[in-house]
Amino acid sequence: MEILKAAMAGTLESSDAQVTVEPGNQDIELSIESSVINQFGRQIRTAVLETLDRLGVTAAKVTVVDKGALDCTLKARVECAVYRANGITENFPWGGDIR
Amino acid sequence: MIHPNKKRLRRSMMFLNAQKPSLIKDPYVYGVDSIMLDLEDAVAENQKDSARFSLYHALKEIDYHGIERVVRINGLDTPHWKEDIRVCVAGGCDAIRIAKTESAKDVQIVEEHVLAAEREFGRPEGSTLLMAALESCRGVLNALEICESSDRLFGIALSGGDYTKDLQTHITGTGIELAGARQHMIMAARAAGVQCFDTVFTNLDDMEAFEKEVEMIKLMGFDGKSLVNPRQIAVVHRIFTPTPKEIIFAEKVVREIDEKKAQGIGVFTVDGKMIDIAFYDGAKRTIELAKASGVYEGDL
């Protein structure tokens, strides 16, 4: 999926994450800010990159501000931001690309 | 075939905003009977999509330790309900709460879409239960047809805020404005053999009034109550769980009726109270409720 416009999902509340996606050039440029970056930085990075890969996003600038989100929350926020960036609002592939 | 969970214990049904990770990540710690993950009123109009993604992954990945997972979908008068149903069924929720139900047809429309979603996502047909929230005078007046509208429907719930608006009054704290709806709905539910749930109590600073309201709705025959805060759960469970005295009396009634029936005796006394066959079902219900609440140690 191509990132057509900048889009954001999530909040800065505890246990949440705010994910911003913007059109990119050739690859994924990922920036992560988290108070638990030392303990969970790698895990957060993996969850975000795997989700982008599943959605077929190969070029994007992605910013994650993590507030202690579980993996399932990170996935949900990344997916929401990507679909918003594509203007898709219904008929989501639940259980397909979203899983 | 009747769904095995259609009559499960639902004393406490707590609303949680499906969009808030902090609320939905571990609500099983409160020991509530059912959670109601909300896609409707608690979620802002421009966050409906985000709430669905959050809901899907919560349903798929969080272990709720056997707590029933109900999802409240947006009303049929909105553009959201069809996608709500798809995500609920794809995620494998236990039941869907239909907001603003006004007729049997409303339930049947939802049922058609649920069946289509079960087929689309490979879920067993008939596995998703339904409940209907009655939020208007028309909905309350049509309670019986709503209760009888679908084999999937396990119960109806009063939504007092919207109902009193439609009635052109407001929540007074006395219960007078809800009396007619409560009585009508519980009769309709019992006539149709489904469960009935009371509306939320939102004044968290007045636990005494909350307790009185729970005692009242228990006496009226309700199966449980919609809740908005974990603090309310223990009160509901205490009031809805039979006391040891009630359990002992119910056991005596059941045993005596079984015994006296065999002897051809129809009316007798237990602990000084006149008892006949009319007490049998009530006593059996007390024992069933005690069993479901985990406090029964007898052998009936």
Coordinates of C-alpha atoms in Angstrom, one line a residue:
Chain A
M1 CA 0.0 0.0 0.0
E2 CA 1.2 3.5 -0.8
I3 CA 1.2 6.3 1.7
L4 CA -0.7 8.9 -0.2
K5 CA -0.9 11.6 2.5
A6 CA 0.2 12.2 6.1
A7 CA -2.0 10.5 8.7
M8 CA -2.0 9.9 12.4
A9 CA -3.6 7.5 14.8
G10 CA -3.5 6.9 18.6
T11 CA -3.0 9.2 21.5
L12 CA -0.4 10.1 24.1
E13 CA -2.4 8.5 26.9
S14 CA -0.9 5.8 29.1
S15 CA -0.8 2.4 27.4
D16 CA -1.3 4.0 24.0
A17 CA 1.0 5.0 21.1
Q18 CA 0.7 7.8 18.6
V19 CA 1.7 6.8 15.1
T20 CA 2.2 9.2 12.2
V21 CA 2.9 8.0 8.7
E22 CA 4.0 10.3 5.9
P23 CA 4.8 9.7 2.2
G24 CA 8.4 8.4 1.9
N25 CA 11.0 8.1 -0.8
Q26 CA 12.4 4.6 -1.2
D27 CA 12.3 2.8 2.1
I28 CA 10.9 2.9 5.7
E29 CA 12.3 5.7 7.8
L30 CA 11.3 4.8 11.4
S31 CA 11.6 7.0 14.4
I32 CA 10.6 5.7 17.9
E33 CA 10.2 7.7 21.1
S34 CA 9.5 5.8 24.2
S35 CA 10.2 5.9 27.9
V36 CA 10.9 2.2 27.8
I37 CA 13.1 2.3 24.7
N38 CA 15.9 0.5 26.4
Q39 CA 13.8 -2.5 27.5
F40 CA 11.3 -2.7 24.6
G41 CA 12.8 -0.6 21.7
R42 CA 13.6 -3.6 19.6
Q43 CA 10.2 -5.2 20.3
I44 CA 8.4 -2.0 19.3
R45 CA 10.5 -1.7 16.2
T46 CA 9.7 -5.3 15.2
A47 CA 6.0 -4.9 15.8
V48 CA 5.8 -1.7 13.7
L49 CA 7.9 -3.0 10.8
E50 CA 6.1 -6.4 10.6
T51 CA 2.8 -4.5 10.5
L52 CA 4.0 -2.2 7.7
D53 CA 5.3 -5.2 5.8
R54 CA 2.0 -7.1 6.1
L55 CA 0.2 -4.0 4.7
G56 CA 2.7 -3.8 1.8
V57 CA 4.1 -0.4 2.8
T58 CA 7.6 -0.1 1.5
A59 CA 8.2 3.6 1.5
A60 CA 7.2 5.8 4.3
K61 CA 8.3 8.1 7.1
V62 CA 6.9 6.6 10.3
T63 CA 7.0 8.2 13.7
V64 CA 6.0 6.4 16.9
V65 CA 5.5 8.0 20.2
D66 CA 5.0 5.1 22.6
K67 CA 3.4 5.4 26.0
G68 CA 3.7 1.8 27.1
A69 CA 1.5 0.2 24.4
L70 CA 1.1 -3.5 24.1
D71 CA 2.0 -5.0 20.7
C72 CA -1.7 -5.3 19.8
T73 CA -2.1 -1.6 20.4
L74 CA 0.9 -0.7 18.3
K75 CA -0.4 -2.9 15.4
A76 CA -3.8 -1.3 15.7
R77 CA -2.4 2.3 15.6
V78 CA -0.1 1.6 12.6
E79 CA -2.8 -0.1 10.6
C80 CA -5.3 2.8 11.3
A81 CA -2.7 5.4 10.3
V82 CA -1.9 3.6 7.1
Y83 CA -5.5 3.1 6.1
R84 CA -6.2 6.7 6.9
A85 CA -3.3 7.7 4.7
N86 CA -5.1 5.8 1.9
G87 CA -8.5 7.3 2.7
I88 CA -10.0 3.8 3.2
T89 CA -12.9 3.7 5.7
E90 CA -14.7 0.4 5.2
N91 CA -14.5 -3.1 4.0
F92 CA -11.2 -3.7 5.9
P93 CA -9.5 -7.0 5.4
W94 CA -10.0 -8.3 9.0
G95 CA -8.1 -11.5 9.4
G96 CA -6.2 -10.9 6.1
D97 CA -3.7 -8.1 6.0
I98 CA -5.1 -7.0 9.4
R99 CA -4.2 -9.8 11.8
Chain B
M1 CA -30.0 -25.8 19.1
I2 CA -29.9 -23.3 21.9
H3 CA -26.5 -21.6 22.3
P4 CA -24.8 -22.9 25.5
N5 CA -24.0 -19.3 26.6
K6 CA -27.5 -17.9 26.0
K7 CA -28.4 -18.1 29.7
R8 CA -25.0 -17.6 31.3
L9 CA -24.6 -15.5 34.4
R10 CA -24.7 -11.8 33.6
R11 CA -25.1 -9.9 36.9
S12 CA -22.6 -7.2 35.9
M13 CA -22.0 -5.9 32.4
M14 CA -19.4 -3.2 32.3
F15 CA -18.9 -0.6 29.5
L16 CA -15.4 0.0 28.3
N17 CA -14.4 2.4 25.5
A18 CA -12.9 0.1 22.8
Q19 CA -10.6 3.0 21.7
K20 CA -8.8 3.2 25.1
P21 CA -6.0 0.6 25.4
S22 CA -5.6 1.3 29.1
L23 CA -9.2 0.2 29.7
I24 CA -9.4 -2.8 27.5
K25 CA -6.0 -4.5 28.2
D26 CA -6.9 -6.2 31.5
P27 CA -10.5 -5.7 32.8
Y28 CA -10.7 -9.3 33.8
V29 CA -8.9 -8.4 37.1
Y30 CA -12.2 -6.8 38.3
G31 CA -14.1 -10.1 38.1
V32 CA -16.9 -8.7 36.1
D33 CA -19.3 -11.2 34.4
S34 CA -19.3 -9.4 31.0
I35 CA -17.5 -6.5 29.4
M36 CA -19.2 -4.4 26.8
L37 CA -16.5 -2.9 24.5
D38 CA -18.1 0.2 23.2
L39 CA -17.9 1.4 19.6
E40 CA -20.8 3.8 20.0
D41 CA -21.3 6.7 22.3
A42 CA -17.9 6.6 24.1
V43 CA -16.1 6.8 20.7
A44 CA -15.8 10.2 19.0
E45 CA -17.2 10.3 15.4
N46 CA -13.7 10.8 13.9
Q47 CA -12.3 7.9 15.9
K48 CA -14.7 5.1 14.9
D49 CA -12.1 3.6 12.6
S50 CA -9.4 3.6 15.2
A51 CA -11.7 2.0 17.8
R52 CA -12.4 -0.9 15.4
F53 CA -8.6 -1.6 14.8
S54 CA -8.1 -1.5 18.6
L55 CA -11.1 -3.8 19.2
Y56 CA -10.0 -6.3 16.6
H57 CA -6.6 -6.8 18.1
A58 CA -8.0 -6.8 21.6
L59 CA -10.5 -9.6 20.8
K60 CA -7.8 -11.6 19.0
E61 CA -4.9 -11.2 21.3
I62 CA -5.9 -10.4 24.8
D63 CA -6.9 -13.3 27.1
Y64 CA -10.0 -12.1 28.9
H65 CA -10.0 -15.2 31.2
G66 CA -13.5 -16.4 30.2
I67 CA -15.2 -13.1 30.7
E68 CA -18.0 -12.6 28.2
R69 CA -16.9 -10.1 25.5
V70 CA -19.9 -8.1 24.2
V71 CA -19.4 -5.3 21.7
R72 CA -21.9 -2.3 21.5
I73 CA -22.2 -1.3 17.9
N74 CA -23.4 1.9 16.5
G75 CA -27.1 2.3 15.7
L76 CA -28.7 1.4 12.4
D77 CA -29.3 5.1 11.8
T78 CA -25.5 5.6 11.4
P79 CA -23.1 4.8 8.6
H80 CA -21.0 2.7 11.0
W81 CA -22.9 -0.4 12.0
K82 CA -22.1 -2.6 9.0
E83 CA -18.4 -2.3 9.4
D84 CA -18.9 -2.7 13.2
I85 CA -20.5 -6.0 12.7
R86 CA -17.8 -7.2 10.3
V87 CA -15.0 -6.4 12.9
C88 CA -17.0 -7.9 15.8
V89 CA -17.5 -11.2 14.0
A90 CA -14.0 -11.3 12.5
G91 CA -12.5 -10.7 16.0
G92 CA -14.7 -13.5 17.4
C93 CA -16.7 -11.5 20.0
D94 CA -19.2 -13.4 22.1
A95 CA -22.1 -11.1 21.5
I96 CA -23.2 -7.8 19.9
R97 CA -25.3 -5.2 21.7
I98 CA -27.5 -3.4 19.2
A99 CA -28.0 0.2 20.2
K100 CA -31.3 2.0 19.8
T101 CA -33.4 -1.1 19.0
E102 CA -36.9 -0.1 18.1
S103 CA -38.4 -3.3 16.5
A104 CA -38.0 -6.9 15.8
K105 CA -37.0 -5.9 12.3
D106 CA -34.0 -4.0 13.6
V107 CA -32.7 -7.2 15.3
Q108 CA -33.4 -9.3 12.2
I109 CA -31.4 -6.8 10.0
V110 CA -28.4 -7.1 12.3
E111 CA -28.9 -10.9 12.4
E112 CA -28.7 -11.1 8.6
H113 CA -25.4 -9.1 8.6
V114 CA -24.0 -11.2 11.4
L115 CA -24.7 -14.4 9.5
A116 CA -23.1 -12.9 6.4
A117 CA -20.0 -11.9 8.4
E118 CA -19.8 -15.4 10.1
R119 CA -19.7 -16.9 6.6
E120 CA -17.2 -14.3 5.3
F121 CA -14.8 -14.8 8.3
G122 CA -15.3 -18.6 8.7
R123 CA -16.9 -18.3 12.1
P124 CA -19.5 -21.0 13.1
E125 CA -22.9 -19.9 12.0
G126 CA -25.0 -18.9 15.0
S127 CA -22.0 -18.5 17.3
T128 CA -22.5 -14.7 17.7
L129 CA -25.2 -13.9 20.2
L130 CA -27.2 -10.6 20.3
M131 CA -28.7 -8.4 22.9
A132 CA -30.9 -5.3 22.2
A133 CA -30.7 -2.0 24.0
L134 CA -34.1 -0.3 24.2
E135 CA -33.5 3.5 24.3
S136 CA -36.9 5.0 23.2
C137 CA -40.5 4.8 24.0
R138 CA -41.2 2.9 20.8
G139 CA -38.4 0.4 21.6
V140 CA -39.8 -0.2 25.1
L141 CA -43.4 -0.6 23.8
N142 CA -42.1 -3.1 21.3
A143 CA -40.1 -5.1 24.0
L144 CA -42.0 -8.3 23.5
E145 CA -41.6 -8.5 19.7
I146 CA -37.9 -7.6 20.1
C147 CA -37.4 -10.4 22.8
E148 CA -39.0 -12.9 20.4
S149 CA -37.2 -11.6 17.2
S150 CA -34.2 -14.0 17.1
D151 CA -32.9 -17.2 18.5
R152 CA -29.6 -15.4 18.9
L153 CA -31.0 -12.8 21.2
F154 CA -30.2 -13.5 24.9
G155 CA -31.6 -10.4 26.4
I156 CA -32.7 -6.8 26.4
A157 CA -31.3 -3.8 28.2
L158 CA -32.7 -0.5 29.2
S159 CA -30.8 2.6 28.2
G160 CA -32.2 5.1 30.7
G161 CA -30.5 8.3 29.4
D162 CA -31.9 8.2 25.9
Y163 CA -35.2 6.7 27.0
T164 CA -35.9 9.5 29.5
K165 CA -35.0 12.1 26.8
D166 CA -37.6 10.5 24.5
L167 CA -40.1 10.5 27.4
Q168 CA -39.4 14.2 27.8
T169 CA -38.1 13.9 31.3
H170 CA -34.7 13.2 32.9
I171 CA -33.0 10.8 35.4
T172 CA -34.3 12.0 38.8
G173 CA -32.6 9.5 41.1
T174 CA -35.9 8.4 42.4
G175 CA -36.5 5.8 39.6
I176 CA -40.1 7.1 39.0
E177 CA -39.3 8.1 35.4
L178 CA -38.0 4.5 34.7
A179 CA -40.6 2.5 36.6
G180 CA -42.9 1.9 33.6
A181 CA -40.1 0.8 31.2
R182 CA -38.5 -1.4 33.8
Q183 CA -41.8 -3.2 34.6
H184 CA -42.8 -3.5 31.0
M185 CA -39.4 -4.8 29.9
I186 CA -39.0 -7.4 32.6
M187 CA -42.4 -8.8 31.8
A188 CA -41.6 -9.0 28.1
A189 CA -38.3 -10.7 28.8
R190 CA -39.8 -13.2 31.1
A191 CA -42.7 -13.9 28.7
A192 CA -40.1 -14.6 25.9
G193 CA -37.7 -16.5 28.1
V194 CA -34.7 -14.1 27.7
Q195 CA -32.7 -12.0 30.2
C196 CA -33.3 -8.4 31.2
F197 CA -30.7 -5.8 32.2
D198 CA -31.1 -2.5 33.9
T199 CA -29.6 0.8 32.8
V200 CA -26.4 2.4 34.1
F201 CA -26.1 4.4 37.3
T202 CA -23.7 7.3 36.6
N203 CA -23.4 9.1 39.9
L204 CA -20.3 7.4 41.2
D205 CA -20.2 9.6 44.3
D206 CA -23.5 8.2 45.6
M207 CA -22.8 4.5 46.3
E208 CA -25.7 4.3 48.8
A209 CA -28.2 5.3 46.1
F210 CA -26.6 2.9 43.7
E211 CA -26.9 0.0 46.2
K212 CA -30.6 0.9 46.8
E213 CA -31.2 0.9 43.0
V214 CA -29.5 -2.5 42.6
E215 CA -31.6 -4.0 45.4
M216 CA -34.7 -2.6 43.8
I217 CA -34.0 -4.0 40.3
K218 CA -33.1 -7.4 41.8
L219 CA -36.5 -7.5 43.5
M220 CA -38.1 -6.5 40.2
G221 CA -36.7 -9.5 38.5
F222 CA -33.8 -8.1 36.5
D223 CA -30.8 -10.5 35.7
G224 CA -28.2 -7.8 36.0
K225 CA -27.1 -4.2 35.4
S226 CA -25.0 -2.3 33.0
L227 CA -22.1 -0.7 34.8
V228 CA -19.7 2.2 34.1
N229 CA -17.1 1.7 36.8
P230 CA -15.3 -1.2 38.4
R231 CA -16.3 0.1 41.9
Q232 CA -19.9 -0.9 41.1
I233 CA -19.2 -4.6 40.5
A234 CA -18.8 -5.9 44.0
V235 CA -22.1 -4.3 45.1
V236 CA -24.0 -5.9 42.2
H237 CA -22.5 -9.3 42.9
R238 CA -23.2 -9.1 46.6
I239 CA -26.8 -8.3 46.0
F240 CA -27.4 -10.7 43.2
T241 CA -25.7 -13.7 44.9
P242 CA -28.1 -15.7 47.1
T243 CA -27.3 -15.6 50.8
P244 CA -26.5 -18.8 52.7
K245 CA -29.9 -18.5 54.4
E246 CA -31.7 -18.2 51.0
I247 CA -29.8 -21.2 49.7
I248 CA -30.6 -23.4 52.6
F249 CA -34.3 -22.4 52.4
A250 CA -34.3 -23.1 48.6
E251 CA -32.8 -26.5 49.2
K252 CA -35.4 -27.4 51.8
V253 CA -38.2 -26.2 49.4
V254 CA -36.9 -28.3 46.5
R255 CA -36.4 -31.4 48.6
E256 CA -39.7 -31.1 50.4
I257 CA -41.7 -30.5 47.3
D258 CA -40.0 -33.5 45.6
E259 CA -40.8 -35.7 48.6
K260 CA -44.3 -34.5 49.3
K261 CA -45.3 -34.7 45.7
A262 CA -44.4 -38.4 45.8
Q263 CA -46.7 -38.7 48.8
G264 CA -49.5 -36.9 47.1
I265 CA -49.3 -33.9 49.4
G266 CA -49.7 -30.5 47.7
V267 CA -49.4 -27.9 50.4
F268 CA -47.2 -28.0 53.5
T269 CA -44.9 -25.8 55.6
V270 CA -41.1 -25.2 55.5
D271 CA -39.7 -23.2 58.4
G272 CA -43.2 -22.0 59.3
K273 CA -44.0 -20.8 55.7
M274 CA -46.8 -22.3 53.6
I275 CA -45.2 -23.9 50.5
D276 CA -46.8 -25.4 47.4
I277 CA -45.6 -26.2 43.9
A278 CA -45.6 -22.5 42.9
F279 CA -42.4 -22.1 45.0
Y280 CA -40.5 -24.8 43.1
D281 CA -39.2 -22.9 40.1
G282 CA -38.1 -19.9 42.3
A283 CA -36.2 -22.2 44.7
K284 CA -34.6 -24.0 41.7
R285 CA -33.6 -20.6 40.3
T286 CA -32.0 -19.6 43.6
I287 CA -29.9 -22.8 43.6
E288 CA -28.9 -22.3 39.9
L289 CA -27.9 -18.7 40.7
A290 CA -25.9 -19.8 43.7
K291 CA -24.1 -22.4 41.5
A292 CA -23.4 -19.9 38.8
S293 CA -22.1 -17.4 41.4
G294 CA -19.7 -20.1 42.7
V295 CA -21.2 -20.2 46.2
Y296 CA -23.2 -23.4 46.1
E297 CA -21.8 -26.4 48.1
G298 CA -24.8 -28.7 48.1
D299 CA -25.7 -31.6 45.9
L300 CA -28.9 -30.5 44.2

